[in-house]
mmCIF file with all atom_site columns, C-alpha atoms in Angstrom:
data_model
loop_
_atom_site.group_PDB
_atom_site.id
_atom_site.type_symbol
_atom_site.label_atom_id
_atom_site.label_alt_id
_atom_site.label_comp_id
_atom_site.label_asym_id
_atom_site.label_entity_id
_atom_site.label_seq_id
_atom_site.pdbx_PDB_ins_code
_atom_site.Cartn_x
_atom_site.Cartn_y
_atom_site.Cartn_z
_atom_site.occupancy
_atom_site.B_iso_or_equiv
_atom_site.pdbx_formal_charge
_atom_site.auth_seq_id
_atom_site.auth_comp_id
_atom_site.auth_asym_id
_atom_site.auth_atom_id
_atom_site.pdbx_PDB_model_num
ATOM 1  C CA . UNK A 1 1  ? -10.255 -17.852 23.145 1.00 81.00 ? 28 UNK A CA 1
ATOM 2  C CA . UNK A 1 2  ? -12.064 -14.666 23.541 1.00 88.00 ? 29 UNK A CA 1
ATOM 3  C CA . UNK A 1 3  ? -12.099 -12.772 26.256 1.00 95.00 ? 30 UNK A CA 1
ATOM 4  C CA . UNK A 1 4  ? -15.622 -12.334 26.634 1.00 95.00 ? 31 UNK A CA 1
ATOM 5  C CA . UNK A 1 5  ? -15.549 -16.151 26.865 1.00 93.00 ? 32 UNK A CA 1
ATOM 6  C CA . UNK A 1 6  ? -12.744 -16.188 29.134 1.00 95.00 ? 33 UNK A CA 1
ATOM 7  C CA . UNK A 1 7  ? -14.972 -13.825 31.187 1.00 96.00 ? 34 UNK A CA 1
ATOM 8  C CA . UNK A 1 8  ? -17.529 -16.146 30.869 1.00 95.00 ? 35 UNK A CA 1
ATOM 9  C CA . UNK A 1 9  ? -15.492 -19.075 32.183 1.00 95.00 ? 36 UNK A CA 1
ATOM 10 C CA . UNK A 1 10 ? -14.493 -17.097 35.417 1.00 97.00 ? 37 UNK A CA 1
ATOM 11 C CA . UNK A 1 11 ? -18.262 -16.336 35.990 1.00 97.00 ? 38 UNK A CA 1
ATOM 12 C CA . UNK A 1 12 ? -19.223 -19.977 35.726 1.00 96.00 ? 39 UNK A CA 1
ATOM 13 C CA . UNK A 1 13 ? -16.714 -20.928 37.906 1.00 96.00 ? 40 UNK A CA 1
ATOM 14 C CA . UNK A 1 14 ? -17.869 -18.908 40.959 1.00 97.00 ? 41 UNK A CA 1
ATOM 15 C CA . UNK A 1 15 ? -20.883 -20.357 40.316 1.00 97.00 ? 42 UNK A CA 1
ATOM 16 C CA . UNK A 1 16 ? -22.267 -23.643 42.722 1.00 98.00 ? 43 UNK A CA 1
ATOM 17 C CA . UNK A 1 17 ? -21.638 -26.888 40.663 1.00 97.00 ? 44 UNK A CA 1
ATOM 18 C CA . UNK A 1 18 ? -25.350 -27.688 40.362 1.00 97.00 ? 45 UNK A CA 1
ATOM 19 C CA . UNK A 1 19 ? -25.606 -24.035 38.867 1.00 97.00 ? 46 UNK A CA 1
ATOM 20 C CA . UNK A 1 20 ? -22.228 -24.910 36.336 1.00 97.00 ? 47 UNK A CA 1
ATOM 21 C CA . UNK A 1 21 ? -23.814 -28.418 35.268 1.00 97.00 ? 48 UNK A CA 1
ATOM 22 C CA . UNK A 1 22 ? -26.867 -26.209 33.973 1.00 97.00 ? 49 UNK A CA 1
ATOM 23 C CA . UNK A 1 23 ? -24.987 -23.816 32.358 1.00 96.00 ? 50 UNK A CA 1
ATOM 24 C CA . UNK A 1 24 ? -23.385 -26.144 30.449 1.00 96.00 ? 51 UNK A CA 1
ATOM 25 C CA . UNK A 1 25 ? -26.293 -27.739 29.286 1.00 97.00 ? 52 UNK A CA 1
ATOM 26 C CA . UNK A 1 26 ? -27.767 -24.301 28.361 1.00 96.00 ? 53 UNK A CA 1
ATOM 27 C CA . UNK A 1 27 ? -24.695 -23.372 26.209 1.00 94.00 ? 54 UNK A CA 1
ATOM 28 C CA . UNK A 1 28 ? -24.596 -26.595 24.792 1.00 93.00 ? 55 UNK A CA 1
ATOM 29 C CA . UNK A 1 29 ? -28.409 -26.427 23.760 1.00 95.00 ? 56 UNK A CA 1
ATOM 30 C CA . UNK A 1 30 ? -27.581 -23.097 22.315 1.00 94.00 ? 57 UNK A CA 1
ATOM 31 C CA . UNK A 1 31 ? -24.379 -24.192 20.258 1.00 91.00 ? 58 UNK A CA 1
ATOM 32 C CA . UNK A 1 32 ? -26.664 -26.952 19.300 1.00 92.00 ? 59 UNK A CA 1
ATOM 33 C CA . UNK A 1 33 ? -29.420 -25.235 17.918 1.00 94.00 ? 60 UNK A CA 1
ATOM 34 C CA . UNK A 1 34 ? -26.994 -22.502 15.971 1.00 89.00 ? 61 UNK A CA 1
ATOM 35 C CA . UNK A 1 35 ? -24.935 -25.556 14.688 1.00 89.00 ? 62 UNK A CA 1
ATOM 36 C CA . UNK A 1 36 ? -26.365 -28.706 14.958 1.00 88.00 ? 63 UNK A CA 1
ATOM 37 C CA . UNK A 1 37 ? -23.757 -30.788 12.516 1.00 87.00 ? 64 UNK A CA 1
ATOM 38 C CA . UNK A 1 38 ? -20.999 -28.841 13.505 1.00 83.00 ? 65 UNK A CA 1
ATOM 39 C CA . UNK A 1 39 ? -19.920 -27.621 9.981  1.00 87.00 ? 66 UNK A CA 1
ATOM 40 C CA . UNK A 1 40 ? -20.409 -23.921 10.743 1.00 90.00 ? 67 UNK A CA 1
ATOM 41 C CA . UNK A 1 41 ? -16.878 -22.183 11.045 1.00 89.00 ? 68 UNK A CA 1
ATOM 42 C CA . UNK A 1 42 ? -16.540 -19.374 13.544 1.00 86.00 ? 69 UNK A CA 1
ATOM 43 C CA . UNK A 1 43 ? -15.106 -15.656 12.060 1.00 89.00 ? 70 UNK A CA 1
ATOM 44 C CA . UNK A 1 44 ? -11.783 -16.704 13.861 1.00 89.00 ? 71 UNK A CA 1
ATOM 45 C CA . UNK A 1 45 ? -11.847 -19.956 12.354 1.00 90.00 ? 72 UNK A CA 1
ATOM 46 C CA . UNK A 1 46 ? -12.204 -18.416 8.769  1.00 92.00 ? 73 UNK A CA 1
ATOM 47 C CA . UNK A 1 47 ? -9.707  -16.007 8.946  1.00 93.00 ? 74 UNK A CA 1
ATOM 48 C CA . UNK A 1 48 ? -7.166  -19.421 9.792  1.00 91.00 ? 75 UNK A CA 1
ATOM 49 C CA . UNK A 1 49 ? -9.262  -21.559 6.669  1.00 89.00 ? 76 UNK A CA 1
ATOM 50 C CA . UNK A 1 50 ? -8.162  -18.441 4.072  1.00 91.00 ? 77 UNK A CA 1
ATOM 51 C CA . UNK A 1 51 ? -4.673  -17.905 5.615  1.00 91.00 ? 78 UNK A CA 1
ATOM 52 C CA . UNK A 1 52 ? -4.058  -21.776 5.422  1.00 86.00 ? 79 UNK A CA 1
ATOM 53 C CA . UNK A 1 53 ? -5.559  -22.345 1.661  1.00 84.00 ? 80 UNK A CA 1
ATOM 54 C CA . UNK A 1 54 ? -3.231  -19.212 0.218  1.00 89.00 ? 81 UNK A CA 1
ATOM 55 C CA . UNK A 1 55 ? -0.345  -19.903 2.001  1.00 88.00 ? 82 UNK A CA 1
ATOM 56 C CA . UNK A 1 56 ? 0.673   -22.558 -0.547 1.00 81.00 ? 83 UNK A CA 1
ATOM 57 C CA . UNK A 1 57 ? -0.175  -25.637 1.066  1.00 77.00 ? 84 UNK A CA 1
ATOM 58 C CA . UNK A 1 58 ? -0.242  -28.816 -0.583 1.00 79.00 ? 85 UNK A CA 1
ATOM 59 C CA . UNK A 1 59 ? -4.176  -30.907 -0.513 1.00 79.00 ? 86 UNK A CA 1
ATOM 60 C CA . UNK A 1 60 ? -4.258  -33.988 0.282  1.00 82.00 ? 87 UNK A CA 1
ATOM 61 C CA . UNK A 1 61 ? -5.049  -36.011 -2.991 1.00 85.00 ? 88 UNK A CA 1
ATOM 62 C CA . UNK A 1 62 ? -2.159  -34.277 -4.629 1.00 84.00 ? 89 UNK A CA 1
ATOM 63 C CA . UNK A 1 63 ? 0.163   -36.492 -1.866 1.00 85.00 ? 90 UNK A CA 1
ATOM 64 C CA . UNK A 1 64 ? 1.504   -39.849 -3.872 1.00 86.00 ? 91 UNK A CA 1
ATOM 65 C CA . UNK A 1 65 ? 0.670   -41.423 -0.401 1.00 86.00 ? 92 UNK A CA 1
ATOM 66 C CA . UNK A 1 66 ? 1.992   -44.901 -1.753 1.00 88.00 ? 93 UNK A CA 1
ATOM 67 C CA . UNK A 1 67 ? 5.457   -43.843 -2.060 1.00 88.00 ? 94 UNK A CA 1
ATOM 68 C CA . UNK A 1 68 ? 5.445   -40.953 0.541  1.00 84.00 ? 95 UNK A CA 1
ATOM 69 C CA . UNK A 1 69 ? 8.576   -41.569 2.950  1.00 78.00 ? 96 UNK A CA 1
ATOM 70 C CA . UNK A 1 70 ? 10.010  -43.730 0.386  1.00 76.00 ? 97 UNK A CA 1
#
């Protein structure tokens, strides 16, 4: 987590509960509208994707998942 969102966290939290429920719902509105299906990555999230896909690993549907264990 960043820390301007772990900034943001502490803010909310001093915040009165009625005032943290709206929040919420303004944030989620906004994550909404930038991503409605949820398929967008973050830059965090791509830097893991491109580490993870040349680090050797092996897809899925290259797995003999029949005999796997076996």
């Amino acid at each position: 987590m960043s820390t301007l969102s772990i900034d943001t966290a502490k803010m909310l939290d001093m915040l009165p509960m009625d005032d943290q429920r709206f929040a919420y719902e303004f944030v989620k509105k906004l994550v909404l509208a930038w991503d409605p299906d949820f398929t967008r990555v973050t830059s965090e999230e791509a830097e893991r994707i491109k580490a993870a896909e040349e680090s050797g690993f092996v897809s899925d549907d290259e797995i003999d998942w029949d005999t796997i264990g076996r």
